[in-house]
Structure formats: structure tokens, C-alpha cells
Short mmCIF file of C-alpha atoms and ligand atoms in Angstrom, two decimals:
data_model
loop_
_atom_site.label_atom_id
_atom_site.label_comp_id
_atom_site.label_asym_id
_atom_site.label_seq_id
_atom_site.Cartn_x
_atom_site.Cartn_y
_atom_site.Cartn_z
CA MET A 14 56.92 168.67 -148.34
CA ALA A 15 60.12 168.66 -146.34
CA SER A 16 62.35 165.68 -146.91
CA GLY A 17 61.79 162.94 -144.40
CA GLU A 18 58.27 164.13 -143.60
CA ILE A 19 55.67 161.38 -143.70
CA PRO A 20 52.81 162.05 -146.15
CA GLY A 21 49.45 162.62 -144.51
CA LYS A 22 50.62 164.58 -141.46
CA PRO A 23 50.04 161.73 -138.97
CA GLU A 24 50.24 164.09 -136.00
CA PHE A 25 47.19 165.87 -137.42
CA PHE A 26 45.45 162.94 -139.06
CA PRO A 27 46.55 159.70 -137.35
CA GLY A 28 45.79 156.66 -139.50
CA ALA A 29 45.53 158.68 -142.72
CA ASN A 30 46.78 157.00 -145.88
CA PRO A 31 46.32 159.58 -148.63
CA SER A 32 46.74 159.12 -152.35
CA GLN A 33 48.81 161.60 -154.39
CA ASN A 34 45.60 163.57 -154.88
CA GLY A 35 44.99 163.56 -151.12
CA ILE A 36 48.53 164.78 -150.48
CA ALA A 37 47.94 167.61 -152.94
CA ILE A 38 44.74 168.62 -151.10
CA LEU A 39 46.56 168.38 -147.78
CA SER A 40 49.25 170.78 -148.96
CA SER A 41 46.51 173.37 -149.62
CA LEU A 42 45.23 173.27 -146.03
CA ALA A 43 46.32 175.92 -143.52
CA LEU A 44 46.77 173.67 -140.49
CA VAL A 45 47.23 175.07 -136.98
CA GLU A 46 48.55 172.80 -134.26
CA ARG A 47 46.63 172.35 -131.03
CA CYS A 48 49.41 173.98 -128.98
CA ALA A 49 48.54 177.30 -130.65
CA PHE A 50 45.39 177.63 -128.52
CA THR A 51 45.84 175.42 -125.45
CA THR A 52 48.40 173.83 -123.18
CA THR A 53 45.75 171.76 -121.39
CA VAL A 54 46.45 168.05 -121.51
CA PRO A 55 43.32 165.93 -122.12
CA ARG A 56 42.27 163.41 -119.48
CA VAL A 57 43.19 160.55 -121.77
CA GLU A 58 42.06 157.89 -119.29
CA ASN A 59 38.49 159.15 -119.83
CA LEU A 60 38.66 159.04 -123.63
CA LEU A 61 37.59 156.15 -125.87
CA PRO A 62 39.66 155.06 -128.87
CA MET A 63 38.27 156.22 -132.20
CA GLY A 64 38.86 152.98 -134.09
CA THR A 65 38.50 153.13 -137.88
CA LEU A 66 37.31 156.52 -139.08
CA ARG A 67 34.12 156.19 -141.14
CA ASN A 68 32.21 159.42 -140.61
CA ALA A 69 32.65 163.16 -140.31
CA THR A 70 30.01 165.42 -138.80
CA VAL A 71 29.80 169.17 -139.38
CA HIS A 72 28.82 171.61 -136.60
CA HIS A 73 28.76 175.31 -135.88
CA THR A 74 29.68 176.97 -132.61
CA GLY A 75 26.21 178.53 -132.43
CA PHE A 76 26.96 181.07 -129.74
CA PRO A 77 24.20 183.70 -129.22
CA GLU A 78 26.26 186.40 -130.98
CA PRO A 79 27.79 186.10 -134.47
CA PHE A 80 31.52 185.27 -134.50
CA LEU A 81 33.22 187.88 -136.66
CA THR A 82 36.96 187.95 -135.98
CA ASP A 83 39.60 186.88 -138.47
CA GLU A 84 42.48 187.44 -136.04
CA PHE A 85 44.64 184.48 -135.10
CA ALA A 86 45.02 185.41 -131.39
CA ALA A 87 41.31 186.17 -130.92
CA THR A 88 40.39 182.91 -132.64
CA ALA A 89 42.75 181.00 -130.33
CA THR A 90 41.10 182.68 -127.32
CA HIS A 91 37.66 181.70 -128.65
CA LEU A 92 38.73 178.06 -128.98
CA LEU A 93 40.11 178.11 -125.45
CA GLU A 94 36.70 179.40 -124.26
CA ILE A 95 35.00 176.47 -125.99
CA GLN A 96 37.47 174.03 -124.43
CA THR A 97 36.84 175.54 -121.00
CA LEU A 98 33.06 175.26 -121.48
CA HIS A 99 33.40 171.60 -122.46
CA CYS A 100 35.84 170.65 -119.69
CA ASP A 101 34.56 172.71 -116.74
CA PRO A 102 34.17 170.26 -113.82
CA ALA A 103 31.05 172.18 -112.73
CA GLY A 104 29.63 171.94 -116.26
CA ARG A 105 29.96 169.28 -118.92
CA ASN A 106 33.17 167.97 -117.36
CA TRP A 107 34.36 166.34 -120.58
CA ALA A 108 37.89 164.94 -120.84
CA ASP A 109 38.80 167.41 -123.61
CA ILE A 110 37.26 169.83 -126.11
CA GLY A 111 34.47 167.92 -127.88
CA TYR A 112 35.42 168.44 -131.55
CA HIS A 113 38.46 167.24 -133.51
CA TYR A 114 38.93 170.20 -135.88
CA ALA A 115 37.77 173.79 -136.20
CA VAL A 116 37.54 175.86 -139.37
CA ASP A 117 37.97 179.59 -138.73
CA ARG A 118 36.78 182.52 -140.84
CA THR A 119 40.04 182.76 -142.80
CA GLY A 120 40.02 179.04 -143.61
CA ARG A 121 42.61 177.94 -141.07
CA ILE A 122 42.04 174.42 -139.76
CA TRP A 123 42.79 174.08 -136.05
CA GLN A 124 43.60 170.77 -134.44
CA LEU A 125 41.43 170.30 -131.35
CA ARG A 126 40.91 166.79 -129.90
CA ASP A 127 43.32 164.09 -131.09
CA LEU A 128 41.65 162.01 -133.81
CA LEU A 129 42.94 158.88 -132.06
CA PHE A 130 40.08 159.40 -129.60
CA GLN A 131 36.32 159.60 -130.00
CA GLY A 132 34.94 163.11 -129.71
CA ALA A 133 31.97 164.41 -127.77
CA HIS A 134 29.90 166.09 -130.48
CA VAL A 135 26.87 163.94 -131.37
CA LYS A 136 25.50 162.02 -128.40
CA ASN A 137 25.42 158.25 -129.07
CA HIS A 138 27.14 158.72 -132.46
CA ASN A 139 30.75 159.52 -131.56
CA ALA A 140 32.37 156.20 -132.48
CA HIS A 141 34.29 156.30 -135.79
CA ASN A 142 33.09 159.90 -136.25
CA ALA A 143 35.26 163.02 -136.58
CA GLY A 144 33.71 166.24 -135.29
CA ILE A 145 34.39 169.37 -137.33
CA VAL A 146 33.18 172.72 -135.98
CA VAL A 147 32.93 175.73 -138.27
CA LEU A 148 33.31 178.89 -136.19
CA GLY A 149 30.21 181.06 -136.21
CA ASN A 150 26.46 180.98 -135.67
CA PHE A 151 25.08 180.11 -139.11
CA ASP A 152 21.52 180.84 -138.15
CA LEU A 153 22.68 184.47 -137.82
CA GLN A 154 25.57 184.80 -140.29
CA THR A 155 26.77 183.16 -143.48
CA PRO A 156 30.04 181.21 -143.58
CA THR A 157 32.88 182.96 -145.40
CA THR A 158 34.04 181.63 -148.77
CA GLN A 159 37.37 180.79 -147.12
CA GLN A 160 35.51 178.70 -144.54
CA THR A 161 33.45 176.70 -147.02
CA THR A 162 36.50 176.23 -149.27
CA ALA A 163 38.61 174.96 -146.36
CA LEU A 164 35.79 172.76 -145.03
CA THR A 165 35.31 171.20 -148.46
CA ALA A 166 39.06 170.58 -148.83
CA LEU A 167 39.26 169.06 -145.34
CA LEU A 168 36.34 166.70 -146.04
CA ASN A 169 37.78 165.77 -149.44
CA PHE A 170 41.18 165.06 -147.89
CA MET A 171 39.67 162.95 -145.12
CA SER A 172 37.54 161.00 -147.57
CA ASP A 173 40.64 160.28 -149.66
CA ALA A 174 42.95 159.50 -146.76
CA PHE A 175 40.48 157.28 -144.90
CA HIS A 176 39.13 155.59 -148.04
CA GLY A 177 35.66 157.08 -148.09
CA ILE A 178 33.81 158.63 -145.21
CA ASN A 179 30.15 159.46 -144.70
CA VAL A 180 29.59 163.17 -144.26
CA ALA A 181 26.65 164.38 -142.20
CA THR A 182 25.63 167.46 -140.29
CA HIS A 183 24.77 167.41 -136.60
CA GLN A 184 21.03 167.85 -137.23
CA GLU A 185 21.00 164.92 -139.67
CA LEU A 186 22.52 162.57 -137.12
CA ALA A 187 21.19 163.78 -133.77
CA ASP A 188 18.65 161.75 -131.80
CA THR A 189 17.18 164.99 -130.43
CA PRO A 190 16.39 167.97 -132.70
CA THR A 191 19.08 170.63 -133.11
CA SER A 192 19.51 173.53 -135.52
CA CYS A 193 23.28 172.83 -135.68
CA PRO A 194 25.12 173.68 -137.98
CA GLY A 195 22.69 176.56 -138.58
CA LYS A 196 20.51 177.20 -141.62
CA TYR A 197 23.15 178.84 -143.82
CA LEU A 198 25.81 176.14 -143.33
CA GLN A 199 23.15 173.42 -143.64
CA MET A 200 22.16 174.98 -146.97
CA PHE A 201 25.79 174.87 -148.13
CA MET A 202 26.09 171.22 -147.10
CA ASP A 203 22.80 170.32 -148.83
CA GLN A 204 23.96 171.97 -152.05
CA ASN A 205 27.52 170.65 -152.05
CA PHE A 206 27.46 167.31 -150.28
CA ARG A 207 23.85 166.10 -150.58
CA THR A 208 24.42 164.88 -147.07
CA SER A 209 21.79 162.95 -145.11
CA ASN A 210 24.64 160.64 -144.23
CA LYS A 211 25.40 159.65 -147.83
CA GLU A 212 28.93 158.83 -148.85
CA PHE A 213 30.08 161.46 -151.33
CA ALA A 214 33.50 160.13 -152.26
ZN1 ZN B 8 26.59 170.45 -133.40
#
């Protein structure tokens, strides 16, 4: 850590208060700042404050075709497409991309929506809930080892830094049925987090 840098990367994880263990996990994460994929400024006046973070919910992108690129530039373009889909005035017309973080196929963790604000990722369950999207369609493809390793580290860091969070998948929390985050990522979550909205910390 550079001298003078505040532990917990507050620009990435506002409100985080990690232990030494959390700081060690954080240093293992390959974080990519939001400005790497977009220059669009969110319509902050239409966002709600997150408040205390208590939950994290795991999603997949779930596009009709598998997502197979490892390239940085192509991944940035893909995230910009998702942001455009979410913010299109003729479509969903959201104030910003719906999720807070994305995990790409090489294990990079991209900053999407600022964690200071509620996301738009599980209808009626966005308060106090970070949205993490793992890039791919996990009904059609399996997550890479780098993805599941990075996702696990991210969830462990957040649980440490926010003093215990409940981890769930979209389908476990949704009021209306969804296959998100896809059968193969759901299987990973079942095996490694015993989710169903149980605290794992
Ligand atoms: Zn979802």
C-alpha cells in the first residue's frame, strides 16, 4: 500500500472498515476503476442512498450468447453496452448501470455504480444490498476459476469490511422467478456459500 493511502480503498468501497485480514484480501483484488469503461455521469438526483451495507447479491449477465472474451478493451465495451441498456431513455431509463461491481473472466473486479447509492438489480430488495454481476451466461457456460476466486475474495472482503453481510443470489431473493445467476454459478454458490440468504462470515 502506498504511503498515505487510506486502507479499504474508500473510492471503491465507501464506508468500508476492514481488519488487517480484510486489507490483505483487498490487496489480492485486481480492481478496475469505473472510468476505464465509461465517462457517463450517473443521474445522481434519481439515486437513493445505500445506507448501511448488509447484503450482497450475485448475478450473471445472462445474455443469449456465452461471453467468452478475456480482453480488457472488449470487456470494457461489454460493460458499456450493459450500462447503455440500463440507462436508455426509451428502455429501462435507470439513473446508472444497475450493478455495483462486475467480475470478468480473468478475475478483474470493475467498479460500476457507486456503492454510496442503491443499485437496480433485485426489484424491491435494493436497499442495503450490493449488486455483483459475474460476466457470462451461466446456464450456457461455466464460470472461470479466476472468476469464482475473485468473486469469493470480493465477498470475503466485503463481509470483513462491512462487519458481516448476507450473501444471496438473485433467484434466492427475487419476488418473481429468475434463473439468474444461471445454473452453474448457482451451483458454485450453493457449494461454497450455502446461500439462501444466510450470513456466512
Ligand atoms: Zn440477476
